[in-house]
C-alpha positions as a printed NumPy array, in Angstrom:
array([[ -67.038,  -73.05 , -175.024],
       [ -66.92 ,  -74.623, -171.605],
       [ -67.162,  -72.852, -168.252],
       [ -65.138,  -74.112, -165.305],
       [ -64.313,  -73.035, -161.79 ],
       [ -60.668,  -73.57 , -160.924],
       [ -60.418,  -73.68 , -157.143],
       [ -57.22 ,  -73.78 , -155.165],
       [ -57.571,  -75.913, -152.05 ],
       [ -57.842,  -74.025, -148.784],
       [ -55.162,  -73.366, -146.216],
       [ -53.442,  -76.491, -144.881],
       [ -52.022,  -77.48 , -141.522],
       [ -48.504,  -77.1  , -142.997],
       [ -47.574,  -73.483, -143.613],
       [ -44.435,  -71.991, -145.138],
       [ -43.349,  -75.156, -146.944],
       [ -43.236,  -76.096, -150.615],
       [ -46.292,  -78.309, -150.841],
       [ -46.028,  -80.177, -154.091],
       [ -46.589,  -83.912, -153.762],
       [ -46.226,  -83.735, -149.989],
       [ -49.712,  -84.443, -148.704],
       [ -51.278,  -82.272, -146.026],
       [ -54.763,  -81.912, -144.637],
       [ -56.794,  -78.722, -144.627],
       [ -56.905,  -76.529, -141.565],
       [ -60.259,  -75.444, -140.169],
       [ -59.855,  -72.173, -142.071],
       [ -59.104,  -74.173, -145.233],
       [ -62.437,  -75.999, -144.975],
       [ -64.21 ,  -72.66 , -144.434],
       [ -62.514,  -71.184, -147.521],
       [ -63.623,  -74.151, -149.63 ],
       [ -67.213,  -73.949, -148.37 ],
       [ -67.39 ,  -70.203, -149.023],
       [ -66.121,  -70.549, -152.603],
       [ -68.524,  -73.365, -153.535],
       [ -71.635,  -72.113, -151.75 ],
       [ -74.502,  -71.412, -154.182],
       [ -72.465,  -72.675, -157.16 ],
       [ -73.869,  -75.447, -159.38 ],
       [ -71.661,  -78.139, -160.937],
       [ -72.32 ,  -81.094, -163.218],
       [ -68.966,  -82.699, -162.444],
       [ -66.153,  -82.192, -159.946],
       [ -62.591,  -83.041, -160.941],
       [ -59.925,  -83.18 , -158.294],
       [ -56.238,  -83.577, -157.748],
       [ -55.55 ,  -86.898, -155.985],
       [ -53.802,  -85.064, -153.131],
       [ -55.988,  -85.081, -150.024],
       [ -55.901,  -81.313, -149.435],
       [ -57.897,  -81.023, -152.692],
       [ -59.505,  -84.48 , -152.862],
       [ -61.147,  -84.61 , -149.44 ],
       [ -63.227,  -81.416, -149.75 ],
       [ -64.016,  -82.149, -153.424],
       [ -65.339,  -85.618, -152.663],
       [ -67.261,  -84.393, -149.626],
       [ -68.978,  -81.737, -151.764],
       [ -69.696,  -84.253, -154.531],
       [ -71.276,  -86.676, -152.05 ],
       [ -73.367,  -83.932, -150.43 ],
       [ -74.711,  -82.774, -153.801],
       [ -74.839,  -86.147, -155.54 ],
       [ -72.509,  -84.911, -158.273],
       [ -70.088,  -87.124, -160.17 ],
       [ -66.482,  -86.705, -159.052],
       [ -63.282,  -87.914, -160.667],
       [ -59.687,  -87.89 , -159.482],
       [ -57.24 ,  -86.766, -162.151],
       [ -53.503,  -87.064, -161.475],
       [ -52.765,  -84.381, -164.069],
       [ -54.352,  -81.794, -161.746],
       [ -51.839,  -82.631, -158.966],
       [ -49.48 ,  -79.893, -157.85 ],
       [ -46.067,  -79.475, -159.427],
       [ -43.538,  -82.004, -158.134],
       [ -40.917,  -80.079, -156.153],
       [ -38.689,  -83.15 , -155.904],
       [ -35.954,  -82.781, -153.262],
       [ -37.426,  -79.434, -152.177],
       [ -40.899,  -80.876, -151.56 ],
       [ -42.265,  -80.449, -148.058],
       [ -39.355,  -78.273, -146.918],
       [ -39.703,  -74.767, -145.491],
       [ -38.93 ,  -72.139, -148.118],
       [ -36.985,  -70.064, -145.572],
       [ -34.784,  -73.078, -144.815],
       [ -34.158,  -73.778, -148.513],
       [ -33.19 ,  -70.141, -149.104],
       [ -30.429,  -70.338, -146.463],
       [ -28.408,  -72.311, -148.997],
       [ -27.148,  -69.776, -151.596],
       [ -27.03 ,  -72.362, -154.391],
       [ -30.59 ,  -73.54 , -153.741],
       [ -31.805,  -69.933, -153.423],
       [ -30.338,  -69.177, -156.85 ],
       [ -31.928,  -72.324, -158.316],
       [ -35.3  ,  -71.367, -156.782],
       [ -35.125,  -67.895, -158.34 ],
       [ -34.287,  -69.355, -161.759],
       [ -37.067,  -71.924, -161.4  ],
       [ -39.731,  -69.252, -160.815],
       [ -38.311,  -66.846, -163.395],
       [ -37.935,  -69.238, -166.342],
       [ -40.516,  -71.945, -167.107],
       [ -37.905,  -73.881, -169.079],
       [ -35.293,  -73.803, -166.312],
       [ -34.355,  -77.077, -164.705],
       [ -36.875,  -78.174, -162.148],
       [ -35.992,  -79.045, -158.577],
       [ -33.713,  -82.074, -158.196],
       [ -35.931,  -85.101, -158.85 ],
       [ -38.934,  -82.882, -159.619],
       [ -40.493,  -81.264, -162.668],
       [ -40.287,  -77.849, -164.289],
       [ -43.123,  -75.521, -165.279],
       [ -43.119,  -76.664, -168.896],
       [ -43.712,  -80.268, -167.83 ],
       [ -46.579,  -79.127, -165.592],
       [ -48.044,  -77.117, -168.472],
       [ -47.911,  -80.169, -170.754],
       [ -49.981,  -82.275, -168.384],
       [ -52.5  ,  -79.483, -167.774],
       [ -52.906,  -79.187, -171.551],
       [ -53.844,  -82.89 , -171.594],
       [ -56.312,  -82.396, -168.728],
       [ -57.956,  -79.374, -170.397],
       [ -58.158,  -81.271, -173.688],
       [ -59.951,  -84.192, -171.997],
       [ -62.402,  -81.762, -170.426],
       [ -63.229,  -80.228, -173.796],
       [ -63.75 ,  -83.667, -175.342],
       [ -66.252,  -84.687, -172.625],
       [ -69.953,  -83.844, -173.024],
       [ -70.708,  -80.348, -171.751],
       [ -73.615,  -80.792, -169.362],
       [ -72.924,  -77.706, -167.283],
       [ -70.251,  -76.068, -165.188],
       [ -67.319,  -78.119, -163.942],
       [ -65.396,  -77.581, -160.712],
       [ -61.693,  -78.429, -160.651],
       [ -60.224,  -78.566, -157.148],
       [ -56.499,  -78.254, -157.574],
       [ -53.414,  -76.225, -156.64 ],
       [ -51.814,  -72.888, -157.537],
       [ -49.34 ,  -74.364, -160.044],
       [ -51.946,  -76.138, -162.204],
       [ -54.202,  -73.077, -162.023],
       [ -51.383,  -70.879, -163.34 ],
       [ -50.696,  -73.375, -166.125],
       [ -54.398,  -73.46 , -167.054],
       [ -54.531,  -69.648, -167.2  ],
       [ -51.404,  -69.594, -169.332],
       [ -52.803,  -72.149, -171.784],
       [ -56.397,  -70.954, -171.986],
       [ -55.689,  -67.226, -172.07 ],
       [ -52.357,  -67.266, -173.915],
       [ -50.488,  -65.693, -171.007],
       [ -46.77 ,  -66.555, -170.965],
       [ -45.972,  -68.886, -168.068],
       [ -43.471,  -66.443, -166.623],
       [ -46.224,  -63.768, -166.5  ],
       [ -48.944,  -65.683, -164.641],
       [ -47.301,  -64.705, -161.35 ],
       [ -49.036,  -61.358, -161.807],
       [ -52.236,  -63.156, -160.729],
       [ -52.506,  -63.718, -156.974],
       [ -53.695,  -67.27 , -156.304],
       [ -53.899,  -67.597, -152.546],
       [ -55.362,  -70.548, -150.639],
       [ -59.043,  -70.816, -151.519],
       [ -58.903,  -68.618, -154.641],
       [ -61.577,  -69.381, -157.249],
       [ -61.106,  -68.463, -160.911],
       [ -64.046,  -68.839, -163.267],
       [ -62.858,  -69.435, -166.795],
       [ -64.662,  -69.91 , -170.099],
       [ -62.551,  -71.698, -172.652],
       [ -62.566,  -73.802, -175.784],
       [ -60.556,  -74.3  , -178.935],
       [ -60.254,  -71.904, -181.855],
       [ -58.368,  -73.115, -184.925],
       [ -57.05 ,  -76.04 , -182.879],
       [ -55.619,  -73.866, -180.1  ],
       [ -56.998,  -73.17 , -176.657],
       [ -58.853,  -69.89 , -176.322],
       [ -60.284,  -68.587, -173.088],
       [ -61.398,  -65.668, -171.002],
       [ -61.389,  -65.032, -167.289],
       [ -64.915,  -64.421, -166.045],
       [ -64.001,  -63.659, -162.447],
       [ -61.33 ,  -64.12 , -159.804],
       [ -62.634,  -64.439, -156.258],
       [ -60.175,  -64.362, -153.385],
       [ -61.23 ,  -66.147, -150.185]])
């Protein structure tokens, strides 16, 4: 079994928009949230999404603590395609897009945003990322600095929670979820140790 901290990046300078692949920097509060969630926590490795809202604080922490860090594109946020970087309120003004958004969040197999990916595709790449983590030597706790979408997919996979049910878990900016997981009979098996809101 391996123990990991899944940490959603802190608040960004861009609020109210669908932040998938659109890059944004952390706000001052976002940096404070990150520092609070990692204070007094020990890590042997830090994995990070390549997006700067996750990457910059992860690499700063790794440098400060002399811990190995690695960027992993599979931990990037879901690609919202044509909706990416747009205000949700603005998108919802279009009845057709509002209906597509509702279907997208309700059904993991629904079509993703135009030019983007759906939840099942995200889940597939998180399964690859979790598998790589389990294959690596376990030298202690790992920190994964990522986004809400990948965290939901990881919970779904590790704890056998249907993707359309992981919305019951609040994952706000700066949320940390400590998870112990491994494989049992070839399938992921995990348990949530704690969920700490910022």
